[in-house]
GROMACS .gro file of N, CA, C and O in nm:
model
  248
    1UNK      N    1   3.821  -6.904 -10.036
    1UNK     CA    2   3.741  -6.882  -9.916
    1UNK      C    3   3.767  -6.740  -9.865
    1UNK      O    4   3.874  -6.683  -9.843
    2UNK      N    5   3.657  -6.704  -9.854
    2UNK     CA    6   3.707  -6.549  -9.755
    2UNK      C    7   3.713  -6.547  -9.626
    2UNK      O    8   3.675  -6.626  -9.540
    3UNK      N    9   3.788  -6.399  -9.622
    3UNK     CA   10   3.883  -6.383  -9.488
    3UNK      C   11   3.936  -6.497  -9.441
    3UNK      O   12   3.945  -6.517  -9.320
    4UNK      N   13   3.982  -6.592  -9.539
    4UNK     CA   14   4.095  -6.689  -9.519
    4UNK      C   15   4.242  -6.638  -9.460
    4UNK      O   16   4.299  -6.545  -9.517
    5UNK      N   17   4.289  -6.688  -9.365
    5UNK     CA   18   4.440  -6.663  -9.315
    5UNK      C   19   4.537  -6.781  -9.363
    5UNK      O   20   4.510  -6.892  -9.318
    6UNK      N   21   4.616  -6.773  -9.426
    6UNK     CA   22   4.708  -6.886  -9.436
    6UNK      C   23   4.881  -6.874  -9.344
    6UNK      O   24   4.954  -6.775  -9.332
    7UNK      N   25   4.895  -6.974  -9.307
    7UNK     CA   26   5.006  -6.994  -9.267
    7UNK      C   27   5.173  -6.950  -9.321
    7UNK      O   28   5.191  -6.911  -9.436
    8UNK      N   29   5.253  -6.959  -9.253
    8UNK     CA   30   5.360  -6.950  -9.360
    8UNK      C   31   5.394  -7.037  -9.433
    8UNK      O   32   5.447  -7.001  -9.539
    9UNK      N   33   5.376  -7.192  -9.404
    9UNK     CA   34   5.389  -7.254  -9.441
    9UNK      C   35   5.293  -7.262  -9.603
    9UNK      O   36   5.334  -7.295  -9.714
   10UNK      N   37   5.192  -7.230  -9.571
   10UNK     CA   38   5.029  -7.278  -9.681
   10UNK      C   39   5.098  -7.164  -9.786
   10UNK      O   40   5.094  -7.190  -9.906
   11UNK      N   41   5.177  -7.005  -9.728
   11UNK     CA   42   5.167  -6.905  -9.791
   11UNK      C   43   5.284  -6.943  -9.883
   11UNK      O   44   5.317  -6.851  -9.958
   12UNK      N   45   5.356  -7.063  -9.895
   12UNK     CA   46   5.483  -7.068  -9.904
   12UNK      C   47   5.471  -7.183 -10.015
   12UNK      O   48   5.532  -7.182 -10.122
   13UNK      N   49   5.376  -7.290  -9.967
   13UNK     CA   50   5.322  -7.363 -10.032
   13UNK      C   51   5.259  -7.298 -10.184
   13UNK      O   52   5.292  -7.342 -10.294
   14UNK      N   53   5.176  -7.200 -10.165
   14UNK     CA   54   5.108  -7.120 -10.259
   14UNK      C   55   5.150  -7.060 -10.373
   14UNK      O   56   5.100  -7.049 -10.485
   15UNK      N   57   5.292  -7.010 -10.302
   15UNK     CA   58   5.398  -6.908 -10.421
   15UNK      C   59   5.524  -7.021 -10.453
   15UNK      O   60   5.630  -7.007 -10.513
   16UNK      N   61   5.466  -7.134 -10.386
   16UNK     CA   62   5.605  -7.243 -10.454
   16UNK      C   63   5.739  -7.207 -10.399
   16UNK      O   64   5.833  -7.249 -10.467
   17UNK      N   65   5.758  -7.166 -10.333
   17UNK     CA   66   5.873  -7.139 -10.216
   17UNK      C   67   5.938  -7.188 -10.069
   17UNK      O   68   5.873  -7.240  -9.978
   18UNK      N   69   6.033  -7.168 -10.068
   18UNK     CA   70   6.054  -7.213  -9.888
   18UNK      C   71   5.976  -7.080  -9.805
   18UNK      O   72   5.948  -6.963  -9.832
   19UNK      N   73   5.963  -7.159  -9.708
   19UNK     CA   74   5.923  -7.104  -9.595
   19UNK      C   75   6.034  -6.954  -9.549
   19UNK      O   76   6.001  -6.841  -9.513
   20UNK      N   77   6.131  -6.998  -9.564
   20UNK     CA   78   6.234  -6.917  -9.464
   20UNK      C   79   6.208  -6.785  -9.631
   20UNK      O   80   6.239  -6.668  -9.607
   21UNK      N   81   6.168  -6.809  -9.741
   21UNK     CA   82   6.239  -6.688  -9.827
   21UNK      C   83   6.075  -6.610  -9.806
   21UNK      O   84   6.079  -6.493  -9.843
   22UNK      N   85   5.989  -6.639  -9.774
   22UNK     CA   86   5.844  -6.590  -9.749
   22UNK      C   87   5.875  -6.496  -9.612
   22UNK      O   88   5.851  -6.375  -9.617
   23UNK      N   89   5.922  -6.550  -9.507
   23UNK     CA   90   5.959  -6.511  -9.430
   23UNK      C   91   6.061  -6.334  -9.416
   23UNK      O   92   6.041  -6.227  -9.358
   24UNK      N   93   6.175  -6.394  -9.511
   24UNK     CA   94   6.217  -6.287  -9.527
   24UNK      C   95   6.193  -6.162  -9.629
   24UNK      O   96   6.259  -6.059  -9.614
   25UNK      N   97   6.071  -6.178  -9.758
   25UNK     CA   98   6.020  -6.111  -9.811
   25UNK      C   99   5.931  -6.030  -9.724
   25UNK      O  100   5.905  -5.915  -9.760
   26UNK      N  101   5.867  -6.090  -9.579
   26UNK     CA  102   5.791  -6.022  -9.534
   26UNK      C  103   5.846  -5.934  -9.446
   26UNK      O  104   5.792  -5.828  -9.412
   27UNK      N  105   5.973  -5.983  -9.401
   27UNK     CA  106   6.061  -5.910  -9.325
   27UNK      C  107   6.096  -5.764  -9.430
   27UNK      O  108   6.081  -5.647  -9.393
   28UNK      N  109   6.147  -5.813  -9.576
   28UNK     CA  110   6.194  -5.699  -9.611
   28UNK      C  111   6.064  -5.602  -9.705
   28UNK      O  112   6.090  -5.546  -9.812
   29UNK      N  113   5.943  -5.598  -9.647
   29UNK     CA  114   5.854  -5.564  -9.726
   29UNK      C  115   5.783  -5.562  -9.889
   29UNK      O  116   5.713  -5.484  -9.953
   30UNK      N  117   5.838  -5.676  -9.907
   30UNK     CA  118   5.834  -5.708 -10.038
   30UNK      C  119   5.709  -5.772 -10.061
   30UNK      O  120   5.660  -5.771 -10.174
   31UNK      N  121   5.633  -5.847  -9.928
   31UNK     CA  122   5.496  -5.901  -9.943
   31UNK      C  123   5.468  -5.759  -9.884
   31UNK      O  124   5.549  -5.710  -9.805
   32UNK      N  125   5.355  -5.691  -9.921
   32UNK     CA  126   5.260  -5.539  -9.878
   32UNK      C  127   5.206  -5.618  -9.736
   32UNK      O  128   5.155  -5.727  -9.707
   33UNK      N  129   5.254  -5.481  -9.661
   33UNK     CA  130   5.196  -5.497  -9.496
   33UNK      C  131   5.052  -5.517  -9.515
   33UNK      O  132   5.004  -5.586  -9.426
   34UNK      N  133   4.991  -5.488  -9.581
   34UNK     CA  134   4.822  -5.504  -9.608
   34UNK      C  135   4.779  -5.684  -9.622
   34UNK      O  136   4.661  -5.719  -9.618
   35UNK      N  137   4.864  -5.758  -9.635
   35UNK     CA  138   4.848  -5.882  -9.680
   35UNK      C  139   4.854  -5.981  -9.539
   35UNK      O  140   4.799  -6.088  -9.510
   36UNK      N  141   4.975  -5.862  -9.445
   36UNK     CA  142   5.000  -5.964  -9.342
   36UNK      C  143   4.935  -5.950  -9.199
   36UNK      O  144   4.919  -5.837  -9.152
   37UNK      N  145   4.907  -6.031  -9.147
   37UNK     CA  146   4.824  -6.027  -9.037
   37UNK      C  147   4.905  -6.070  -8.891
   37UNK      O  148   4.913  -6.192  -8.874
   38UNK      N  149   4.947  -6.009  -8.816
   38UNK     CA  150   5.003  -6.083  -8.715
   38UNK      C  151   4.892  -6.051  -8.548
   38UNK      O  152   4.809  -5.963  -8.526
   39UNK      N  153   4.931  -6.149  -8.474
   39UNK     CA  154   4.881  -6.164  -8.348
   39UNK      C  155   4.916  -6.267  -8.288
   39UNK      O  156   4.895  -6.388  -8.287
   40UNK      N  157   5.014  -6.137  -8.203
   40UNK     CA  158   5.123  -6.231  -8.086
   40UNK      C  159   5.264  -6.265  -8.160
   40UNK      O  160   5.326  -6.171  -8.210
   41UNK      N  161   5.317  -6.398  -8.168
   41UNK     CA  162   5.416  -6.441  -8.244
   41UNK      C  163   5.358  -6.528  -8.364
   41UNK      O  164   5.443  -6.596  -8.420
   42UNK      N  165   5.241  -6.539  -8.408
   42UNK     CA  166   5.168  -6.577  -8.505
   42UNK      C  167   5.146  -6.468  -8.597
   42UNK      O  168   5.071  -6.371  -8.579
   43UNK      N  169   5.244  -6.503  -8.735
   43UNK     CA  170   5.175  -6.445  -8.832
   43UNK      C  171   5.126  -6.545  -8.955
   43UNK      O  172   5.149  -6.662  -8.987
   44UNK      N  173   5.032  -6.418  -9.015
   44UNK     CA  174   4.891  -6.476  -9.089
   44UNK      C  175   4.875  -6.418  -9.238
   44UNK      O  176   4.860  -6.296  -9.244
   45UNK      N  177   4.876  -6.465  -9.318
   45UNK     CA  178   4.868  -6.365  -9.473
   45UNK      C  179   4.787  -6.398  -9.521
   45UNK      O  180   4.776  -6.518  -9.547
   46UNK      N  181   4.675  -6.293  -9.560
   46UNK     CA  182   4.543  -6.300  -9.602
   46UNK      C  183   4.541  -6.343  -9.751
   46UNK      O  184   4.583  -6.275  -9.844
   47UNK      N  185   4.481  -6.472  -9.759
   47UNK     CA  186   4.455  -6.612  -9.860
   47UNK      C  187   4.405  -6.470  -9.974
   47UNK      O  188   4.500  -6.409 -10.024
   48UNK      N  189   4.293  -6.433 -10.003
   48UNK     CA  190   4.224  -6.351 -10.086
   48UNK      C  191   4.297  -6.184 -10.112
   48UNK      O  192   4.256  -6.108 -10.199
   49UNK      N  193   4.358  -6.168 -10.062
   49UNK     CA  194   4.428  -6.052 -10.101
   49UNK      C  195   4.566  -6.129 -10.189
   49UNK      O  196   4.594  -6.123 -10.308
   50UNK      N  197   4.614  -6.179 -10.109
   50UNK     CA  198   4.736  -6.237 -10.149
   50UNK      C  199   4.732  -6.276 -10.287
   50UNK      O  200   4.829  -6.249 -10.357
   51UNK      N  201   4.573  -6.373 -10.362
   51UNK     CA  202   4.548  -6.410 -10.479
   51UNK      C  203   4.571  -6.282 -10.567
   51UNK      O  204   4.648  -6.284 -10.663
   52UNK      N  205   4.500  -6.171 -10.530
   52UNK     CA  206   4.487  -6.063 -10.579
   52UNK      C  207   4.609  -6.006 -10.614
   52UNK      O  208   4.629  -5.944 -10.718
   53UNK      N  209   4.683  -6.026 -10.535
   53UNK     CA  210   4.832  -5.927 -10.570
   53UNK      C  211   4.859  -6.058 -10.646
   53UNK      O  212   4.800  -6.052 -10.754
   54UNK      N  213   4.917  -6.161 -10.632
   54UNK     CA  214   4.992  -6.226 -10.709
   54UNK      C  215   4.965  -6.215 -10.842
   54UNK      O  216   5.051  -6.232 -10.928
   55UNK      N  217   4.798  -6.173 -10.877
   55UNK     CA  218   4.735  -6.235 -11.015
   55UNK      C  219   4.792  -6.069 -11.073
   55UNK      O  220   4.834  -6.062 -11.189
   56UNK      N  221   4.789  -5.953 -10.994
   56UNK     CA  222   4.835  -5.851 -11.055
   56UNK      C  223   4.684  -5.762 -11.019
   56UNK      O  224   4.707  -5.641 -11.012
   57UNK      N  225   4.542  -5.796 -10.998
   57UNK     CA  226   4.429  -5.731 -10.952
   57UNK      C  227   4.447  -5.623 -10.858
   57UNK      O  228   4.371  -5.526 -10.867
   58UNK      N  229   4.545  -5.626 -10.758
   58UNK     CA  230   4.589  -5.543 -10.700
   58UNK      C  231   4.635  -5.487 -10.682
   58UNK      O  232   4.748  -5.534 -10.664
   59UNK      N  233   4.632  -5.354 -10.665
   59UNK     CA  234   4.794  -5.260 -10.602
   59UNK      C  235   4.847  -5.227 -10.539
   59UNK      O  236   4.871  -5.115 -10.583
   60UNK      N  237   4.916  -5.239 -10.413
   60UNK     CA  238   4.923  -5.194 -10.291
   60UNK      C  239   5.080  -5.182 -10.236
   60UNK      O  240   5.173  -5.259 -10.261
   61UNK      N  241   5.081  -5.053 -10.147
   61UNK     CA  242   5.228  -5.020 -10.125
   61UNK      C  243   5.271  -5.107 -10.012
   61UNK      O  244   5.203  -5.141  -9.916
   62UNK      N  245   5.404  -5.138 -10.039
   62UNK     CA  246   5.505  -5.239 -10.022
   62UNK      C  247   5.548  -5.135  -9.855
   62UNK      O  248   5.639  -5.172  -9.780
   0.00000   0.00000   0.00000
């Protein structure tokens, strides 16, 4: 779906991971700021980019 936002949880779900190590990949820039979406104390990682980097389609600085 586009301009899909997923959760941390969904994002965590996705890459087969805990929550808390998603968390701290995003903390230590290891997911690309381009992926993550925040507003307020809600953050959001964009479903369709995210496919993209994982599959390797993408390139983007960390």
């Amino acid at each position: 779906m586009q301009n899909k936002l997923l959760s941390i949880k969904e994002t965590a779900d996705f890459l087969k991971t805990k929550e808390s190590t998603v968390r701290t990949w995003i903390r230590r820039g290891q997911i690309p700021s381009e992926l993550v979406f925040r507003c307020g104390n809600a953050v959001r990682i964009r479903c369709e980019r995210l496919e993209k980097w994982v599959n390797g389609d993408e390139c983007l600085q960390g």
